[in-house]
mmCIF file of C-alpha atoms in Angstrom:
data_model
loop_
_atom_site.group_PDB
_atom_site.id
_atom_site.type_symbol
_atom_site.label_atom_id
_atom_site.label_comp_id
_atom_site.label_asym_id
_atom_site.label_seq_id
_atom_site.Cartn_x
_atom_site.Cartn_y
_atom_site.Cartn_z
ATOM 1 C CA UNK A 1 -15.469 -35.369 17.547
ATOM 2 C CA UNK A 2 -12.225 -34.363 15.241
ATOM 3 C CA UNK A 3 -11.171 -30.963 14.433
ATOM 4 C CA UNK A 4 -12.681 -31.618 10.855
ATOM 5 C CA UNK A 5 -15.799 -32.833 12.228
ATOM 6 C CA UNK A 6 -16.009 -29.459 14.052
ATOM 7 C CA UNK A 7 -15.462 -27.634 10.929
ATOM 8 C CA UNK A 8 -18.163 -29.608 8.899
ATOM 9 C CA UNK A 9 -20.567 -28.824 11.669
ATOM 10 C CA UNK A 10 -20.061 -24.943 11.635
ATOM 11 C CA UNK A 11 -19.977 -25.133 7.855
ATOM 12 C CA UNK A 12 -23.411 -26.614 7.929
ATOM 13 C CA UNK A 13 -24.785 -23.942 9.992
ATOM 14 C CA UNK A 14 -22.998 -21.258 7.960
ATOM 15 C CA UNK A 15 -24.076 -22.611 4.637
ATOM 16 C CA UNK A 16 -27.606 -23.602 5.395
ATOM 17 C CA UNK A 17 -29.042 -20.683 7.509
ATOM 18 C CA UNK A 18 -32.478 -21.515 6.260
ATOM 19 C CA UNK A 19 -32.353 -24.953 8.026
ATOM 20 C CA UNK A 20 -31.218 -23.122 11.180
ATOM 21 C CA UNK A 21 -34.124 -20.771 11.096
ATOM 22 C CA UNK A 22 -36.607 -23.517 10.415
ATOM 23 C CA UNK A 23 -35.199 -25.652 13.393
ATOM 24 C CA UNK A 24 -35.575 -22.697 15.838
ATOM 25 C CA UNK A 25 -39.148 -21.986 14.584
ATOM 26 C CA UNK A 26 -39.851 -25.729 15.142
ATOM 27 C CA UNK A 27 -38.867 -25.196 18.835
ATOM 28 C CA UNK A 28 -41.495 -22.428 19.028
ATOM 29 C CA UNK A 29 -38.786 -19.397 19.056
ATOM 30 C CA UNK A 30 -39.530 -16.259 17.020
ATOM 31 C CA UNK A 31 -36.694 -14.898 15.099
ATOM 32 C CA UNK A 32 -35.435 -11.348 14.191
ATOM 33 C CA UNK A 33 -33.199 -10.568 11.128
ATOM 34 C CA UNK A 34 -30.255 -8.325 12.062
ATOM 35 C CA UNK A 35 -28.779 -6.300 9.127
ATOM 36 C CA UNK A 36 -25.252 -4.850 9.418
ATOM 37 C CA UNK A 37 -23.855 -2.978 11.402
ATOM 38 C CA UNK A 38 -23.526 -3.067 15.135
ATOM 39 C CA UNK A 39 -27.134 -3.671 15.903
ATOM 40 C CA UNK A 40 -27.635 -4.440 19.547
ATOM 41 C CA UNK A 41 -28.272 -8.203 19.190
ATOM 42 C CA UNK A 42 -28.258 -8.796 22.956
ATOM 43 C CA UNK A 43 -31.779 -7.148 22.950
ATOM 44 C CA UNK A 44 -33.036 -9.827 20.736
ATOM 45 C CA UNK A 45 -31.423 -12.601 22.728
ATOM 46 C CA UNK A 46 -32.844 -11.057 26.029
ATOM 47 C CA UNK A 47 -36.292 -11.079 24.558
ATOM 48 C CA UNK A 48 -36.091 -14.953 24.106
ATOM 49 C CA UNK A 49 -35.851 -14.643 20.421
ATOM 50 C CA UNK A 50 -33.207 -15.651 17.808
ATOM 51 C CA UNK A 51 -31.003 -13.184 16.013
ATOM 52 C CA UNK A 52 -30.321 -14.233 12.379
ATOM 53 C CA UNK A 53 -27.700 -12.119 10.807
ATOM 54 C CA UNK A 54 -28.380 -10.617 7.265
ATOM 55 C CA UNK A 55 -25.153 -10.300 5.137
ATOM 56 C CA UNK A 56 -26.519 -10.962 1.800
ATOM 57 C CA UNK A 57 -25.887 -14.537 0.158
ATOM 58 C CA UNK A 58 -23.811 -15.935 -2.550
ATOM 59 C CA UNK A 59 -26.535 -18.160 -3.867
ATOM 60 C CA UNK A 60 -28.999 -15.802 -5.371
ATOM 61 C CA UNK A 61 -29.402 -13.442 -8.211
ATOM 62 C CA UNK A 62 -30.906 -9.801 -7.862
ATOM 63 C CA UNK A 63 -34.289 -9.683 -9.480
ATOM 64 C CA UNK A 64 -37.228 -8.336 -7.416
ATOM 65 C CA UNK A 65 -35.091 -5.948 -5.555
ATOM 66 C CA UNK A 66 -34.171 -3.984 -8.554
ATOM 67 C CA UNK A 67 -37.713 -2.433 -8.545
ATOM 68 C CA UNK A 68 -36.578 -0.631 -5.294
ATOM 69 C CA UNK A 69 -32.827 -0.047 -5.549
ATOM 70 C CA UNK A 70 -30.589 1.945 -7.707
ATOM 71 C CA UNK A 71 -28.019 0.035 -9.790
ATOM 72 C CA UNK A 72 -25.010 1.257 -7.658
ATOM 73 C CA UNK A 73 -26.281 -0.056 -4.322
ATOM 74 C CA UNK A 74 -23.819 -2.678 -2.988
ATOM 75 C CA UNK A 75 -24.946 -6.290 -3.593
ATOM 76 C CA UNK A 76 -24.966 -7.058 0.100
ATOM 77 C CA UNK A 77 -27.939 -4.641 0.685
ATOM 78 C CA UNK A 78 -29.883 -5.550 -2.473
ATOM 79 C CA UNK A 79 -29.753 -9.246 -1.681
ATOM 80 C CA UNK A 80 -30.922 -8.541 1.875
ATOM 81 C CA UNK A 81 -34.189 -6.889 0.225
ATOM 82 C CA UNK A 82 -34.355 -9.696 -2.366
ATOM 83 C CA UNK A 83 -34.428 -12.464 0.315
ATOM 84 C CA UNK A 84 -37.271 -10.453 2.136
ATOM 85 C CA UNK A 85 -39.018 -9.938 -1.188
ATOM 86 C CA UNK A 86 -38.780 -13.540 -2.705
ATOM 87 C CA UNK A 87 -39.977 -15.315 0.515
ATOM 88 C CA UNK A 88 -36.645 -16.803 1.662
ATOM 89 C CA UNK A 89 -37.055 -14.782 5.011
ATOM 90 C CA UNK A 90 -40.739 -15.209 5.634
ATOM 91 C CA UNK A 91 -40.007 -17.290 8.880
ATOM 92 C CA UNK A 92 -38.608 -14.099 10.309
ATOM 93 C CA UNK A 93 -40.802 -12.303 12.812
ATOM 94 C CA UNK A 94 -39.128 -8.839 12.464
ATOM 95 C CA UNK A 95 -36.116 -6.935 10.959
ATOM 96 C CA UNK A 96 -33.714 -4.559 12.498
ATOM 97 C CA UNK A 97 -32.477 -2.158 9.890
ATOM 98 C CA UNK A 98 -29.276 -0.012 10.512
ATOM 99 C CA UNK A 99 -28.194 3.154 8.817
ATOM 100 C CA UNK A 100 -24.341 3.350 8.992
ATOM 101 C CA UNK A 101 -23.703 3.988 5.393
ATOM 102 C CA UNK A 102 -25.174 6.019 2.659
ATOM 103 C CA UNK A 103 -26.618 2.767 1.124
ATOM 104 C CA UNK A 104 -28.210 1.426 4.302
ATOM 105 C CA UNK A 105 -30.109 4.667 5.041
ATOM 106 C CA UNK A 106 -32.363 4.648 1.742
ATOM 107 C CA UNK A 107 -32.220 0.965 1.940
ATOM 108 C CA UNK A 108 -33.800 0.890 5.334
ATOM 109 C CA UNK A 109 -36.765 3.004 3.833
ATOM 110 C CA UNK A 110 -37.189 0.724 0.846
ATOM 111 C CA UNK A 111 -37.357 -2.299 3.081
ATOM 112 C CA UNK A 112 -39.917 -0.638 5.332
ATOM 113 C CA UNK A 113 -42.190 0.356 2.052
ATOM 114 C CA UNK A 114 -41.709 -2.978 0.506
ATOM 115 C CA UNK A 115 -42.614 -5.069 3.743
ATOM 116 C CA UNK A 116 -45.579 -2.941 4.451
ATOM 117 C CA UNK A 117 -46.829 -3.037 0.800
ATOM 118 C CA UNK A 118 -46.544 -6.842 1.069
ATOM 119 C CA UNK A 119 -48.023 -7.093 4.550
ATOM 120 C CA UNK A 120 -44.866 -8.981 5.781
ATOM 121 C CA UNK A 121 -42.897 -8.778 9.101
ATOM 122 C CA UNK A 122 -42.566 -5.483 10.957
ATOM 123 C CA UNK A 123 -39.361 -3.384 10.474
ATOM 124 C CA UNK A 124 -37.446 -1.737 13.214
ATOM 125 C CA UNK A 125 -35.552 1.298 12.263
ATOM 126 C CA UNK A 126 -31.997 2.012 14.180
ATOM 127 C CA UNK A 127 -30.160 5.149 13.510
ATOM 128 C CA UNK A 128 -26.716 5.134 15.286
ATOM 129 C CA UNK A 129 -25.097 8.469 16.088
ATOM 130 C CA UNK A 130 -21.641 9.325 14.446
ATOM 131 C CA UNK A 131 -20.733 11.580 17.485
ATOM 132 C CA UNK A 132 -21.134 8.556 19.791
ATOM 133 C CA UNK A 133 -18.653 9.019 22.518
ATOM 134 C CA UNK A 134 -19.790 12.393 24.046
ATOM 135 C CA UNK A 135 -22.422 11.987 26.771
ATOM 136 C CA UNK A 136 -25.102 13.410 24.224
ATOM 137 C CA UNK A 137 -24.105 10.824 21.950
ATOM 138 C CA UNK A 138 -24.456 7.900 24.399
ATOM 139 C CA UNK A 139 -27.836 9.471 25.508
ATOM 140 C CA UNK A 140 -28.911 9.387 21.918
ATOM 141 C CA UNK A 141 -27.951 5.787 21.389
ATOM 142 C CA UNK A 142 -29.613 4.731 24.465
ATOM 143 C CA UNK A 143 -32.762 6.520 23.184
ATOM 144 C CA UNK A 144 -32.513 4.492 19.927
ATOM 145 C CA UNK A 145 -32.006 1.203 21.741
ATOM 146 C CA UNK A 146 -35.051 1.982 23.846
ATOM 147 C CA UNK A 147 -37.043 2.290 20.816
ATOM 148 C CA UNK A 148 -35.793 -1.062 19.437
ATOM 149 C CA UNK A 149 -36.385 -2.731 22.835
ATOM 150 C CA UNK A 150 -39.939 -1.495 22.805
ATOM 151 C CA UNK A 151 -40.524 -3.024 19.505
ATOM 152 C CA UNK A 152 -38.828 -6.146 20.223
ATOM 153 C CA UNK A 153 -41.111 -6.506 23.189
ATOM 154 C CA UNK A 154 -44.243 -6.041 21.156
ATOM 155 C CA UNK A 155 -43.166 -8.822 18.887
ATOM 156 C CA UNK A 156 -41.962 -11.136 21.692
ATOM 157 C CA UNK A 157 -45.004 -10.593 23.668
ATOM 158 C CA UNK A 158 -43.189 -9.972 26.786
ATOM 159 C CA UNK A 159 -40.892 -7.396 28.623
ATOM 160 C CA UNK A 160 -37.257 -7.586 28.366
ATOM 161 C CA UNK A 161 -35.865 -7.332 31.970
ATOM 162 C CA UNK A 162 -32.781 -5.620 33.186
ATOM 163 C CA UNK A 163 -31.660 -9.162 34.551
ATOM 164 C CA UNK A 164 -32.340 -10.666 30.996
ATOM 165 C CA UNK A 165 -30.289 -8.100 29.354
ATOM 166 C CA UNK A 166 -27.408 -8.407 31.788
ATOM 167 C CA UNK A 167 -27.352 -12.061 31.229
ATOM 168 C CA UNK A 168 -27.481 -11.475 27.543
ATOM 169 C CA UNK A 169 -24.563 -9.134 27.593
ATOM 170 C CA UNK A 170 -22.444 -11.643 29.587
ATOM 171 C CA UNK A 171 -23.385 -14.378 27.122
ATOM 172 C CA UNK A 172 -22.172 -12.157 24.091
ATOM 173 C CA UNK A 173 -19.000 -11.140 25.847
ATOM 174 C CA UNK A 174 -18.257 -14.789 26.349
ATOM 175 C CA UNK A 175 -18.884 -15.320 22.546
ATOM 176 C CA UNK A 176 -16.864 -12.419 21.555
ATOM 177 C CA UNK A 177 -13.882 -13.703 23.789
ATOM 178 C CA UNK A 178 -13.960 -17.106 22.127
ATOM 179 C CA UNK A 179 -14.063 -15.633 18.592
ATOM 180 C CA UNK A 180 -11.273 -13.333 19.236
ATOM 181 C CA UNK A 181 -9.316 -16.656 20.659
ATOM 182 C CA UNK A 182 -10.369 -18.613 17.477
ATOM 183 C CA UNK A 183 -8.888 -15.941 15.077
ATOM 184 C CA UNK A 184 -5.797 -16.057 17.147
ATOM 185 C CA UNK A 185 -5.488 -19.699 17.193
ATOM 186 C CA UNK A 186 -6.363 -19.807 13.525
ATOM 187 C CA UNK A 187 -3.610 -17.514 12.702
ATOM 188 C CA UNK A 188 -1.060 -19.549 14.594
ATOM 189 C CA UNK A 189 -2.314 -22.836 13.108
ATOM 190 C CA UNK A 190 -2.996 -22.135 9.569
ATOM 191 C CA UNK A 191 -1.925 -25.961 8.765
ATOM 192 C CA UNK A 192 -5.082 -26.855 10.612
ATOM 193 C CA UNK A 193 -7.452 -23.934 9.836
ATOM 194 C CA UNK A 194 -7.891 -23.248 6.063
ATOM 195 C CA UNK A 195 -9.318 -19.891 4.988
ATOM 196 C CA UNK A 196 -12.393 -21.598 4.106
ATOM 197 C CA UNK A 197 -12.993 -23.292 7.405
ATOM 198 C CA UNK A 198 -12.053 -20.173 9.223
ATOM 199 C CA UNK A 199 -14.789 -18.358 7.360
ATOM 200 C CA UNK A 200 -17.334 -20.888 7.828
ATOM 201 C CA UNK A 201 -16.592 -20.828 11.719
ATOM 202 C CA UNK A 202 -17.162 -17.129 12.067
ATOM 203 C CA UNK A 203 -20.114 -16.961 9.680
ATOM 204 C CA UNK A 204 -21.985 -19.799 11.680
ATOM 205 C CA UNK A 205 -22.197 -17.122 14.560
ATOM 206 C CA UNK A 206 -24.794 -15.169 12.736
ATOM 207 C CA UNK A 207 -27.162 -18.118 12.503
ATOM 208 C CA UNK A 208 -26.777 -19.825 15.860
ATOM 209 C CA UNK A 209 -27.884 -18.786 19.355
ATOM 210 C CA UNK A 210 -24.671 -17.391 20.908
ATOM 211 C CA UNK A 211 -24.627 -19.865 23.866
ATOM 212 C CA UNK A 212 -24.959 -22.734 21.717
ATOM 213 C CA UNK A 213 -22.296 -21.366 19.361
ATOM 214 C CA UNK A 214 -19.901 -20.493 22.098
ATOM 215 C CA UNK A 215 -20.058 -23.856 23.675
ATOM 216 C CA UNK A 216 -19.230 -25.624 20.390
ATOM 217 C CA UNK A 217 -16.460 -22.921 19.642
ATOM 218 C CA UNK A 218 -14.838 -23.280 22.998
ATOM 219 C CA UNK A 219 -14.416 -27.188 22.278
ATOM 220 C CA UNK A 220 -12.863 -26.367 18.983
ATOM 221 C CA UNK A 221 -10.588 -23.808 20.545
ATOM 222 C CA UNK A 222 -9.408 -26.285 23.357
ATOM 223 C CA UNK A 223 -8.463 -28.850 20.579
ATOM 224 C CA UNK A 224 -6.553 -26.143 18.362
ATOM 225 C CA UNK A 225 -4.774 -24.988 21.543
ATOM 226 C CA UNK A 226 -3.469 -28.439 22.159
ATOM 227 C CA UNK A 227 -1.801 -28.753 18.599
ATOM 228 C CA UNK A 228 1.892 -28.668 18.404
ATOM 229 C CA UNK A 229 3.565 -25.514 17.159
ATOM 230 C CA UNK A 230 3.014 -24.820 13.530
ATOM 231 C CA UNK A 231 5.698 -24.929 10.758
ATOM 232 C CA UNK A 232 4.057 -23.175 8.306
ATOM 233 C CA UNK A 233 5.958 -22.360 5.075
ATOM 234 C CA UNK A 234 3.392 -20.322 3.055
ATOM 235 C CA UNK A 235 2.547 -16.739 2.999
ATOM 236 C CA UNK A 236 0.666 -14.897 6.011
ATOM 237 C CA UNK A 237 -1.642 -12.026 5.329
ATOM 238 C CA UNK A 238 -3.950 -9.625 7.077
ATOM 239 C CA UNK A 239 -7.363 -9.275 5.213
ATOM 240 C CA UNK A 240 -9.496 -6.273 5.159
ATOM 241 C CA UNK A 241 -12.920 -5.339 3.950
ATOM 242 C CA UNK A 242 -16.577 -5.483 4.616
ATOM 243 C CA UNK A 243 -17.206 -9.122 3.840
ATOM 244 C CA UNK A 244 -15.467 -12.099 2.266
ATOM 245 C CA UNK A 245 -17.239 -15.231 2.794
ATOM 246 C CA UNK A 246 -17.246 -16.966 -0.594
ATOM 247 C CA UNK A 247 -15.664 -20.267 -0.313
ATOM 248 C CA UNK A 248 -14.587 -20.440 -4.035
ATOM 249 C CA UNK A 249 -12.745 -17.173 -3.627
ATOM 250 C CA UNK A 250 -11.258 -18.291 -0.313
ATOM 251 C CA UNK A 251 -10.177 -21.513 -1.703
ATOM 252 C CA UNK A 252 -7.777 -19.561 -3.955
ATOM 253 C CA UNK A 253 -6.026 -18.530 -0.719
ATOM 254 C CA UNK A 254 -5.711 -22.178 0.434
ATOM 255 C CA UNK A 255 -4.525 -23.288 -2.814
ATOM 256 C CA UNK A 256 -1.502 -20.767 -2.920
ATOM 257 C CA UNK A 257 -0.702 -21.464 0.719
ATOM 258 C CA UNK A 258 -1.852 -17.974 1.671
ATOM 259 C CA UNK A 259 -2.829 -18.034 5.391
ATOM 260 C CA UNK A 260 -4.923 -15.509 7.080
ATOM 261 C CA UNK A 261 -2.958 -14.505 10.155
ATOM 262 C CA UNK A 262 -5.510 -11.950 11.212
ATOM 263 C CA UNK A 263 -8.307 -9.821 9.855
ATOM 264 C CA UNK A 264 -9.836 -6.534 9.962
ATOM 265 C CA UNK A 265 -13.125 -7.336 8.265
ATOM 266 C CA UNK A 266 -16.505 -5.962 9.479
ATOM 267 C CA UNK A 267 -18.182 -9.457 8.967
ATOM 268 C CA UNK A 268 -15.437 -11.065 11.050
ATOM 269 C CA UNK A 269 -13.213 -9.499 13.749
ATOM 270 C CA UNK A 270 -14.584 -5.849 13.751
ATOM 271 C CA UNK A 271 -18.004 -7.392 14.821
ATOM 272 C CA UNK A 272 -16.541 -8.794 18.001
ATOM 273 C CA UNK A 273 -13.659 -6.579 18.833
ATOM 274 C CA UNK A 274 -15.357 -4.807 21.580
ATOM 275 C CA UNK A 275 -17.103 -5.881 24.641
ATOM 276 C CA UNK A 276 -19.814 -4.206 26.701
ATOM 277 C CA UNK A 277 -19.380 -3.322 30.253
ATOM 278 C CA UNK A 278 -21.242 -5.999 32.526
ATOM 279 C CA UNK A 279 -21.759 -3.690 35.338
ATOM 280 C CA UNK A 280 -24.435 -0.908 35.884
ATOM 281 C CA UNK A 281 -27.334 -0.052 33.660
ATOM 282 C CA UNK A 282 -27.556 -2.651 30.884
ATOM 283 C CA UNK A 283 -28.862 -0.224 28.250
ATOM 284 C CA UNK A 284 -26.167 2.363 28.987
ATOM 285 C CA UNK A 285 -23.560 -0.712 28.929
ATOM 286 C CA UNK A 286 -24.757 -1.267 25.236
ATOM 287 C CA UNK A 287 -24.511 2.187 24.183
ATOM 288 C CA UNK A 288 -21.075 2.451 25.751
ATOM 289 C CA UNK A 289 -20.040 -0.529 23.800
ATOM 290 C CA UNK A 290 -20.845 1.319 20.632
ATOM 291 C CA UNK A 291 -19.138 4.303 21.812
ATOM 292 C CA UNK A 292 -15.922 2.423 22.397
ATOM 293 C CA UNK A 293 -15.819 1.132 18.891
ATOM 294 C CA UNK A 294 -12.696 2.353 17.106
ATOM 295 C CA UNK A 295 -10.633 1.848 13.739
ATOM 296 C CA UNK A 296 -13.734 1.595 11.832
ATOM 297 C CA UNK A 297 -14.142 3.196 8.281
ATOM 298 C CA UNK A 298 -18.020 3.465 8.861
ATOM 299 C CA UNK A 299 -17.585 5.482 11.813
ATOM 300 C CA UNK A 300 -16.588 9.023 12.523
ATOM 301 C CA UNK A 301 -13.025 9.306 13.986
ATOM 302 C CA UNK A 302 -13.017 12.583 16.153
ATOM 303 C CA UNK A 303 -9.409 11.943 17.142
ATOM 304 C CA UNK A 304 -8.095 12.672 13.731
ATOM 305 C CA UNK A 305 -8.888 14.317 10.495
ATOM 306 C CA UNK A 306 -8.546 11.042 8.769
ATOM 307 C CA UNK A 307 -9.507 7.506 9.681
ATOM 308 C CA UNK A 308 -6.750 5.987 11.769
ATOM 309 C CA UNK A 309 -7.652 2.518 10.538
ATOM 310 C CA UNK A 310 -4.781 2.536 7.978
ATOM 311 C CA UNK A 311 -2.333 2.759 10.919
ATOM 312 C CA UNK A 312 -4.380 -0.020 12.824
ATOM 313 C CA UNK A 313 -4.389 -2.392 9.650
ATOM 314 C CA UNK A 314 -0.360 -1.919 9.467
ATOM 315 C CA UNK A 315 -0.142 -2.745 13.093
ATOM 316 C CA UNK A 316 -1.848 -5.946 12.534
ATOM 317 C CA UNK A 317 0.561 -7.053 10.109
ATOM 318 C CA UNK A 318 3.611 -6.357 12.501
ATOM 319 C CA UNK A 319 1.596 -7.850 15.528
ATOM 320 C CA UNK A 320 0.710 -11.133 13.778
ATOM 321 C CA UNK A 321 3.889 -11.877 11.627
ATOM 322 C CA UNK A 322 2.057 -11.345 8.280
ATOM 323 C CA UNK A 323 3.924 -10.452 5.078
ATOM 324 C CA UNK A 324 1.101 -8.510 3.510
ATOM 325 C CA UNK A 325 -2.534 -7.234 3.233
ATOM 326 C CA UNK A 326 -5.257 -8.473 1.017
ATOM 327 C CA UNK A 327 -8.066 -5.824 0.756
ATOM 328 C CA UNK A 328 -11.368 -7.259 -0.332
ATOM 329 C CA UNK A 329 -13.174 -4.263 -1.405
ATOM 330 C CA UNK A 330 -17.161 -4.492 -1.858
ATOM 331 C CA UNK A 331 -18.069 -3.007 -5.190
ATOM 332 C CA UNK A 332 -20.041 0.108 -4.945
ATOM 333 C CA UNK A 333 -18.970 0.658 -1.284
ATOM 334 C CA UNK A 334 -18.323 4.386 -1.030
ATOM 335 C CA UNK A 335 -16.809 4.281 2.590
ATOM 336 C CA UNK A 336 -14.184 1.985 1.675
ATOM 337 C CA UNK A 337 -13.478 3.510 -1.740
ATOM 338 C CA UNK A 338 -12.941 6.781 0.013
ATOM 339 C CA UNK A 339 -10.774 5.275 2.695
ATOM 340 C CA UNK A 340 -8.475 3.245 0.390
ATOM 341 C CA UNK A 341 -6.139 6.020 -0.586
ATOM 342 C CA UNK A 342 -5.170 6.650 2.923
ATOM 343 C CA UNK A 343 -4.795 2.887 3.395
ATOM 344 C CA UNK A 344 -2.795 2.400 0.542
ATOM 345 C CA UNK A 345 -0.640 5.440 1.392
ATOM 346 C CA UNK A 346 -0.079 4.093 4.965
ATOM 347 C CA UNK A 347 0.926 0.447 3.652
ATOM 348 C CA UNK A 348 3.441 2.003 1.096
ATOM 349 C CA UNK A 349 4.952 4.362 3.696
ATOM 350 C CA UNK A 350 5.556 1.114 5.792
ATOM 351 C CA UNK A 351 6.731 -1.126 2.860
ATOM 352 C CA UNK A 352 3.849 -3.431 3.364
ATOM 353 C CA UNK A 353 2.792 -5.253 0.260
ATOM 354 C CA UNK A 354 -0.973 -5.247 -0.430
ATOM 355 C CA UNK A 355 -3.298 -6.212 -3.169
ATOM 356 C CA UNK A 356 -6.906 -4.913 -3.692
ATOM 357 C CA UNK A 357 -9.511 -7.028 -5.123
ATOM 358 C CA UNK A 358 -13.128 -5.887 -5.990
ATOM 359 C CA UNK A 359 -15.785 -8.303 -5.002
ATOM 360 C CA UNK A 360 -19.379 -8.673 -4.531
ATOM 361 C CA UNK A 361 -21.860 -11.646 -3.785
ATOM 362 C CA UNK A 362 -22.631 -11.914 -7.575
ATOM 363 C CA UNK A 363 -19.280 -12.860 -8.746
ATOM 364 C CA UNK A 364 -19.169 -16.343 -9.967
ATOM 365 C CA UNK A 365 -15.835 -16.091 -12.052
ATOM 366 C CA UNK A 366 -12.816 -15.642 -10.053
ATOM 367 C CA UNK A 367 -10.061 -15.982 -12.708
ATOM 368 C CA UNK A 368 -8.841 -12.578 -12.508
ATOM 369 C CA UNK A 369 -8.492 -12.891 -8.492
ATOM 370 C CA UNK A 370 -6.863 -16.221 -8.991
ATOM 371 C CA UNK A 371 -4.325 -14.791 -11.124
ATOM 372 C CA UNK A 372 -3.679 -11.786 -9.005
ATOM 373 C CA UNK A 373 -3.499 -13.830 -5.669
ATOM 374 C CA UNK A 374 -1.143 -16.127 -7.332
ATOM 375 C CA UNK A 375 1.301 -13.544 -8.481
ATOM 376 C CA UNK A 376 1.004 -11.657 -5.146
ATOM 377 C CA UNK A 377 1.837 -14.996 -3.203
ATOM 378 C CA UNK A 378 4.806 -15.630 -5.569
ATOM 379 C CA UNK A 379 6.169 -12.101 -4.980
ATOM 380 C CA UNK A 380 6.209 -12.383 -1.145
ATOM 381 C CA UNK A 381 7.507 -15.837 -1.368
ATOM 382 C CA UNK A 382 10.550 -14.808 -3.401
ATOM 383 C CA UNK A 383 11.161 -12.068 -0.934
ATOM 384 C CA UNK A 384 11.069 -14.412 2.003
ATOM 385 C CA UNK A 385 13.327 -17.104 0.298
#
């Protein structure tokens, strides 16, 4: 199989999650929808069920969800509810709802009420602590994960054993390692990995069982690793934000020879940056993994009065030989909007060029983004000349 054929296989999974879900259901498997952010998917995998990521969709308009949502809710959250209401996700056997931002907290209750009203799948509420690192925070996380575990066991009709959970942690750590390897190789070979293909490979992980996905990704990584050293002449950037998975928008990067050297995107590298310990109590290991998360705008940073993510993003520019940062800011995302001034200040302080683009899943016209990215690329290219 050629590298392009690998990309096409991942794109099929990424662009048609409904087909993936139906295929797993045809195998007799149960499936659990997993909303952002940082839900312990390992518990779903250990229960013998399929975790299916819920990160909105670029293919729907918001209609039914408007009955439950305020107009200023981000499109990601509204579209998750829309798909639950309109039947798109009726094959799911349950949904895990997280609460790490001011939209997801009330949205979790909107989903719970609407699913109960319609007699649809059970909903599992998960409230992560912000003070996640002290022992009391870890114990609270464990208690929340135990609640999730018990409800998943009820849906699965079987107990989740420590042995199964330890195996799931190993499977997920291997998957995270291969995805970290992929984004590094994609940055080293932009001539072979377009922004569109890079996104599809990472997005596919949300709709495939992780052992199947990792096996396919390892084969692709081995082929990328065997390529000769790249002689890329275009611009290299670090991307930042919650999500940027729209092929039409990413195509603008490809058309302007803008390569993604590395990312700090919640939907991408932030989701697989941190492994879980493989020794000891597996429930504590999952809680420890959450405690170990860092440089995350959605989480409290007790080490500083301000979030240190700005310094981290700047370090990615240096470490991966990039010339700038593209900030994809989800419309109506309060955490990112509040954090942006400190990010901008740090990038300006370090003389790192950046551009901010407001996006959401409802965008269909990318004319302004195209003009802005073209100008951004031209300015950096002139500086490089």
